[in-house]
XYZ file of C-alpha atoms in Angstrom:
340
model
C 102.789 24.879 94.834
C 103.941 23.589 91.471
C 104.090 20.001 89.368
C 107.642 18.963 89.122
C 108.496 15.708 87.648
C 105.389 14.601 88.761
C 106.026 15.126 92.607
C 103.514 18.071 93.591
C 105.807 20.421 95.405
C 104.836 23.028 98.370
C 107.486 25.445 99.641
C 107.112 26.500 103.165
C 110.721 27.961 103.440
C 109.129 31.449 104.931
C 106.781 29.875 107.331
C 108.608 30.307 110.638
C 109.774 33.714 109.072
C 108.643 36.300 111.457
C 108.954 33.587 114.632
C 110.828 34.544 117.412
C 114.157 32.771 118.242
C 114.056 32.181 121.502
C 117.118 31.508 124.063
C 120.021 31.670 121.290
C 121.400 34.601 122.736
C 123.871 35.322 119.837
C 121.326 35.655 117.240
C 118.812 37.660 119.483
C 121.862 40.391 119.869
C 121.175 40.904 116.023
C 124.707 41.242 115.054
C 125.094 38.925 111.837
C 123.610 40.824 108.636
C 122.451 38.374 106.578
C 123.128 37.865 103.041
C 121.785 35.378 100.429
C 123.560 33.863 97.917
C 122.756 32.563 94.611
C 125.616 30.195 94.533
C 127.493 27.284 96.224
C 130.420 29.567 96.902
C 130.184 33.390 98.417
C 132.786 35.826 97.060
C 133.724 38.906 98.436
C 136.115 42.123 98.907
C 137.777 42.348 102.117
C 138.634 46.046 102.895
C 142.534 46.145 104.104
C 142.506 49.546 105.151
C 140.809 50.319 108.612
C 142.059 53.281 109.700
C 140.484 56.542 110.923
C 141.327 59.481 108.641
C 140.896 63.678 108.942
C 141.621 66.211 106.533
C 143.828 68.902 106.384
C 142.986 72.518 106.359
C 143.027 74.672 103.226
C 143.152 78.302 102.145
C 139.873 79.280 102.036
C 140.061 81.328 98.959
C 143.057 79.493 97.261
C 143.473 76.728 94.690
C 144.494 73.874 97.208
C 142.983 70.849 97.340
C 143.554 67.751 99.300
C 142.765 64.060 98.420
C 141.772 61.436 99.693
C 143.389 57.668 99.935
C 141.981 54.383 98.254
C 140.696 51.920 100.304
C 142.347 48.323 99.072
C 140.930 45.359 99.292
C 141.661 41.454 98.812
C 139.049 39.047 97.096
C 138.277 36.060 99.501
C 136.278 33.160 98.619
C 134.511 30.491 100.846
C 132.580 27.481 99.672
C 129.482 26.966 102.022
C 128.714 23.916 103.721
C 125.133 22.256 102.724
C 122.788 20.517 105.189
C 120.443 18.367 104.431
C 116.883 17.105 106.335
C 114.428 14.377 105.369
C 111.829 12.669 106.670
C 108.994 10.693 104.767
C 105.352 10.616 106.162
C 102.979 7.520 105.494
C 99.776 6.325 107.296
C 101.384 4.623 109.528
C 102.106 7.657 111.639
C 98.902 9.339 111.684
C 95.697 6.839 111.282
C 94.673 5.722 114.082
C 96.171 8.218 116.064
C 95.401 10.774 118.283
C 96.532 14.290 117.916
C 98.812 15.109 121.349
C 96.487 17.718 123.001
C 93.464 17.537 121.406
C 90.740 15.521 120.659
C 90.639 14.677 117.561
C 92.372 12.380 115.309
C 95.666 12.985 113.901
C 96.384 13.475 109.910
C 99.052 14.010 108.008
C 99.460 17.527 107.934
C 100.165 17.082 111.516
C 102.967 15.253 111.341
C 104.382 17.482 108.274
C 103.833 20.585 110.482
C 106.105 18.637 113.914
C 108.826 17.964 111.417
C 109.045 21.511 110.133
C 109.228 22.577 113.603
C 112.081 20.070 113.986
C 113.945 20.642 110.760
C 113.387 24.670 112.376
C 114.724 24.407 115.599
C 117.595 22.198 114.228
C 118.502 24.520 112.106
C 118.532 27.359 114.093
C 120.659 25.923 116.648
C 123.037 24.821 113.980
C 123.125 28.844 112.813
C 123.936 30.083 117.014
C 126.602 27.185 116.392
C 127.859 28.469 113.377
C 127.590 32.390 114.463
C 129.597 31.108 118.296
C 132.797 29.777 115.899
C 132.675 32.810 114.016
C 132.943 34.989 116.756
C 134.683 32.534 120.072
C 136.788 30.304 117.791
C 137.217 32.176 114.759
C 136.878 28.756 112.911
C 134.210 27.791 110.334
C 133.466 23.646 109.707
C 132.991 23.180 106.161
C 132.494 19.824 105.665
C 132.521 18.161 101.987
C 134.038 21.703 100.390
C 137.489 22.457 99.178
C 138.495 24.148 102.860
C 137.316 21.645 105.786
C 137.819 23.739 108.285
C 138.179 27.718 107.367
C 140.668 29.402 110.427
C 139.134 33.288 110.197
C 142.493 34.135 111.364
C 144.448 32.847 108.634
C 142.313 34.258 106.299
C 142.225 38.054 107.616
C 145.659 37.985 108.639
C 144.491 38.695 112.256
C 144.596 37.750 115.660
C 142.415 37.383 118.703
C 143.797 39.054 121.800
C 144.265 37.332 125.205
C 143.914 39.581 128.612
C 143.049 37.372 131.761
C 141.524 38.712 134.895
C 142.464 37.076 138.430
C 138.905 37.992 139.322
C 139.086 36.157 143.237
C 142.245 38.428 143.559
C 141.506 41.671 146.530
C 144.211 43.037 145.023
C 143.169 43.205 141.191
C 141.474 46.464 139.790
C 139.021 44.755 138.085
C 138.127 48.467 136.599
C 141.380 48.800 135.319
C 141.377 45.316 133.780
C 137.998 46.202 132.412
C 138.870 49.451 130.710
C 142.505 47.780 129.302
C 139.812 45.406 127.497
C 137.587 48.176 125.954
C 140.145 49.871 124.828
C 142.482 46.926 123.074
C 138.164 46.378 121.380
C 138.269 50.194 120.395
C 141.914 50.001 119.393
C 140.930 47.058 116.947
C 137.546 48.564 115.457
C 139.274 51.480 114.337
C 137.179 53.779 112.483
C 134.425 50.650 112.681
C 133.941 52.235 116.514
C 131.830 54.349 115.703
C 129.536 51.377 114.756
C 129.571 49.884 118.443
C 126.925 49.599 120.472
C 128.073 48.088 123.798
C 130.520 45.960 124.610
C 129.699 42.275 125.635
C 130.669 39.694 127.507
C 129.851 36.131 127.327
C 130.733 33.811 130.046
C 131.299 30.456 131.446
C 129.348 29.786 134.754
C 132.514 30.127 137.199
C 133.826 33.074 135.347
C 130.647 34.722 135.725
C 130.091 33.745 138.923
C 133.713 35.066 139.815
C 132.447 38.467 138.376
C 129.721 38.856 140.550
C 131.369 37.572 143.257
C 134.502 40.254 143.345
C 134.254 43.041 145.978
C 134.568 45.380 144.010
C 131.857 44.398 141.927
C 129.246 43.933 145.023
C 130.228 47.575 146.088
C 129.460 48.666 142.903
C 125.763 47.504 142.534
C 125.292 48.824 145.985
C 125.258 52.402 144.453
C 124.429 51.329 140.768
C 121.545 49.386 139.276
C 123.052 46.238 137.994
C 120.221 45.853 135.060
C 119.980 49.314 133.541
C 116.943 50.231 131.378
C 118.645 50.185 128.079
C 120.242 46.913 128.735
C 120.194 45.133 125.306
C 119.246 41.778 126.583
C 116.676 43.608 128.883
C 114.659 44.850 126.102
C 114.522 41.335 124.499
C 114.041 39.784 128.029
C 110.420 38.227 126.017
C 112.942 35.723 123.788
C 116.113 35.490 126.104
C 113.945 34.299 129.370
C 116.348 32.122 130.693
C 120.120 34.523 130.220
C 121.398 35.647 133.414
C 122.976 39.012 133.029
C 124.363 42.280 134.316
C 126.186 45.806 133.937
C 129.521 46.516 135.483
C 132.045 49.376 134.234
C 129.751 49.821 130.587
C 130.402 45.875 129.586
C 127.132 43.675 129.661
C 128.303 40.181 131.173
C 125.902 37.482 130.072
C 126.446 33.428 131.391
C 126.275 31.274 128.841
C 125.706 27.263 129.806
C 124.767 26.802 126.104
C 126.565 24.220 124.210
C 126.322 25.558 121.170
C 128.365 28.196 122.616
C 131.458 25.857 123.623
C 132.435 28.516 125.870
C 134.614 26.957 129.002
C 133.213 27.216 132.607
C 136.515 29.539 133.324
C 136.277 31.176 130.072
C 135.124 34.339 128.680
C 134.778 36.476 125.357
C 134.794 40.752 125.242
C 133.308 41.717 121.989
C 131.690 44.879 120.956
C 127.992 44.390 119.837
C 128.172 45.951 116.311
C 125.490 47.635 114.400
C 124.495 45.214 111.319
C 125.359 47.794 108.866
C 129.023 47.710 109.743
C 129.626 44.769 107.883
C 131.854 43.364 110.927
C 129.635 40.020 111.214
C 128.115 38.491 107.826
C 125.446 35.595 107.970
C 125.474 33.982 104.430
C 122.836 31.872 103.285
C 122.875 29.864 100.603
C 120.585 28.240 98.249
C 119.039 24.758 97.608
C 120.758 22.216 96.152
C 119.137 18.577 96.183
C 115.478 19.949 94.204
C 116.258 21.602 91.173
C 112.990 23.700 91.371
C 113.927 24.762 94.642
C 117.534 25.471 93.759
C 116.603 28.686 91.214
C 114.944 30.576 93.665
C 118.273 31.258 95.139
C 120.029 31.667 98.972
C 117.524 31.605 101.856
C 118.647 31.439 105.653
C 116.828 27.945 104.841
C 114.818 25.835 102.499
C 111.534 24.055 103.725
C 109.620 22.450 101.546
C 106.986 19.172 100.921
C 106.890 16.222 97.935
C 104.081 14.359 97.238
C 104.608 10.879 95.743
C 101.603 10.926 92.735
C 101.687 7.070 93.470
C 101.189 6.435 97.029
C 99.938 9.962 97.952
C 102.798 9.876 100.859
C 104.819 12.828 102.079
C 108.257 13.876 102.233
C 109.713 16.950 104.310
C 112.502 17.980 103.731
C 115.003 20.909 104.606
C 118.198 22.195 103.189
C 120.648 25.321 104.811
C 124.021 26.373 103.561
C 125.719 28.734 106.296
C 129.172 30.568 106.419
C 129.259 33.058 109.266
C 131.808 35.543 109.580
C 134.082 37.723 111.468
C 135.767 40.045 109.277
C 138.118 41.006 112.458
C 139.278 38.417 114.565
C 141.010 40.918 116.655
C 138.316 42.857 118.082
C 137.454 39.443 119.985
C 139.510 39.275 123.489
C 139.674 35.803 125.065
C 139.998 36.490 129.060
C 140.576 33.619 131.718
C 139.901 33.947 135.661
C 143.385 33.694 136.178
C 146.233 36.061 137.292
């Protein structure tokens, strides 16, 4: 807590820190490393070169040595959109009240503590907005900064590929389709594949429900458990209660009736869930910008944080985010359509 301009400041940016984020299915599959940043614009090298290398063999006793190739890169440079939250608390919504729940009467800190929650669960869902783009649309809305919209596929000079599935067909091998996906992700990932975990797929309801539905499919789970122990969502079943999923031919289909998804009810997206450390997926977080005291302690995920007016004694919560999130390949996303 600290006295700025007279307004008695308390930062609670790290008080929903270790909750749970329930039901937002791309952030639970921990793929977006996060970085902070200090500034209003993130800067960084883009590695060009993505090929897998070996090295030749050598005399073992001679003189010979082999070298090895630079990687090159290209500088990029996105300015991060800023949201802002505010909301002032006076008497009038606490005395006299009673707390929902409980018996006793309500106070103020009650009504600062519901509008962190808000300002929380707001921003989160913007974030799984932000991260579903990234990864389905390859887009970034940047409202108010020098790019409005940021096309990922401009910008990284690649594409995402297209392979649709007549899934109600008898006569389509679906495990053929299936493995013609994997590989065009492996293809992509280059020497990144060794940084895959699984390869996922997010649905529309009729696309999954196509899935399920083929013949092929239903044969399969008649000889193979459909939800295998190591299942990814499985193990996080605790904060993804309400996901509908399964395993068919090592690709984890998941429905999706999210809207912060904006997936299509025929739609689907094959992506390989990457290990943070791959750098594939960046989360960047920036810092505060309407509170000057709150601005030099740098990029958060988000900003929370309380004024007291040393006139009235009233309240104001308020809560800032700045979010780019990023696909670094475009192309190891395949867009697939129940369609022949």
């Amino acid at each position: 807590m600290s006295d700025i301009n007279n307004f008695v400041v308390s930062d609670f940016s790290t008080v929903f820190s270790g909750r749970p984020v329930y039901n937002r299915l791309l952030q639970s599959l921990g793929m977006f490393q996060f970085e902070s940043v200090d500034q209003s614009r993130v800067n960084f090298d883009y590695l060009i070169n993505n090929k897998q290398s070996t090295v030749d063999a050598v005399a073992r006793y001679g003189s010979e040595f082999k070298s090895s190739s630079k990687s090159k890169a290209s500088l990029h440079q996105f300015e991060i959109p800023h949201f802002a939250l505010l909301d002032s608390v006076t008497p009038e919504d606490w005395q006299g009240k009673r707390m929902a729940g409980e018996n006793r009467p309500m106070d103020a800190e009650d009504v600062v503590a519901q509008y962190l929650v808000n300002h929380y669960d707001s921003f989160e869902d913007t974030i799984e907005k932000y991260m579903a783009d990234a990864l389905f649309r390859s887009i970034q809305n940047a409202p108010y900064t020098q790019e409005p919209v940021i096309d990922l596929q401009t910008e990284f000079g690649l594409n995402q590929q297209v392979h649709n599935i007549d899934w109600s067909s008898a006569a389509t091998d679906v495990d053929s389709a299936t493995d013609d996906i994997q590989i065009k992700i492996k293809t992509a990932l280059g020497e990144r594949v060794r940084m895959m975990e699984k390869v996922v797929c997010v649905c529309g309801p009729q696309y999954f429900k196509a899935v399920k539905a083929n013949a092929k499919v239903r044969e399969a789970f008649t000889f193979v458990k459909p939800y295998e122990p190591e299942n990814i969502i499985h193990n996080f079943y605790e904060v993804l209660p309400g996901v509908q999923y399964f395993d068919y031919n090592g690709i984890m289909f998941v429905m999706t009736t999210d809207p912060l998804h904006g997936v299509g009810s025929n739609d689907a997206y094959f992506f390989p869930k990457m290990r943070k450390e791959s750098g594939v997926f960046k989360h960047f977080g920036g810092p505060a910008s309407r509170h000057a005291g709150m601005a030099t302690k740098g990029g958060a995920r988000y900003h929370q944080y309380q004024l007291r007016d040393p006139k009235w004694a009233n309240l104001e919560v308020v809560g800032e985010m700045g979010i780019i999130a990023v696909n670094h390949l475009p192309n190891i996303v395949v867009k697939s359509i129940n369609a022949a």
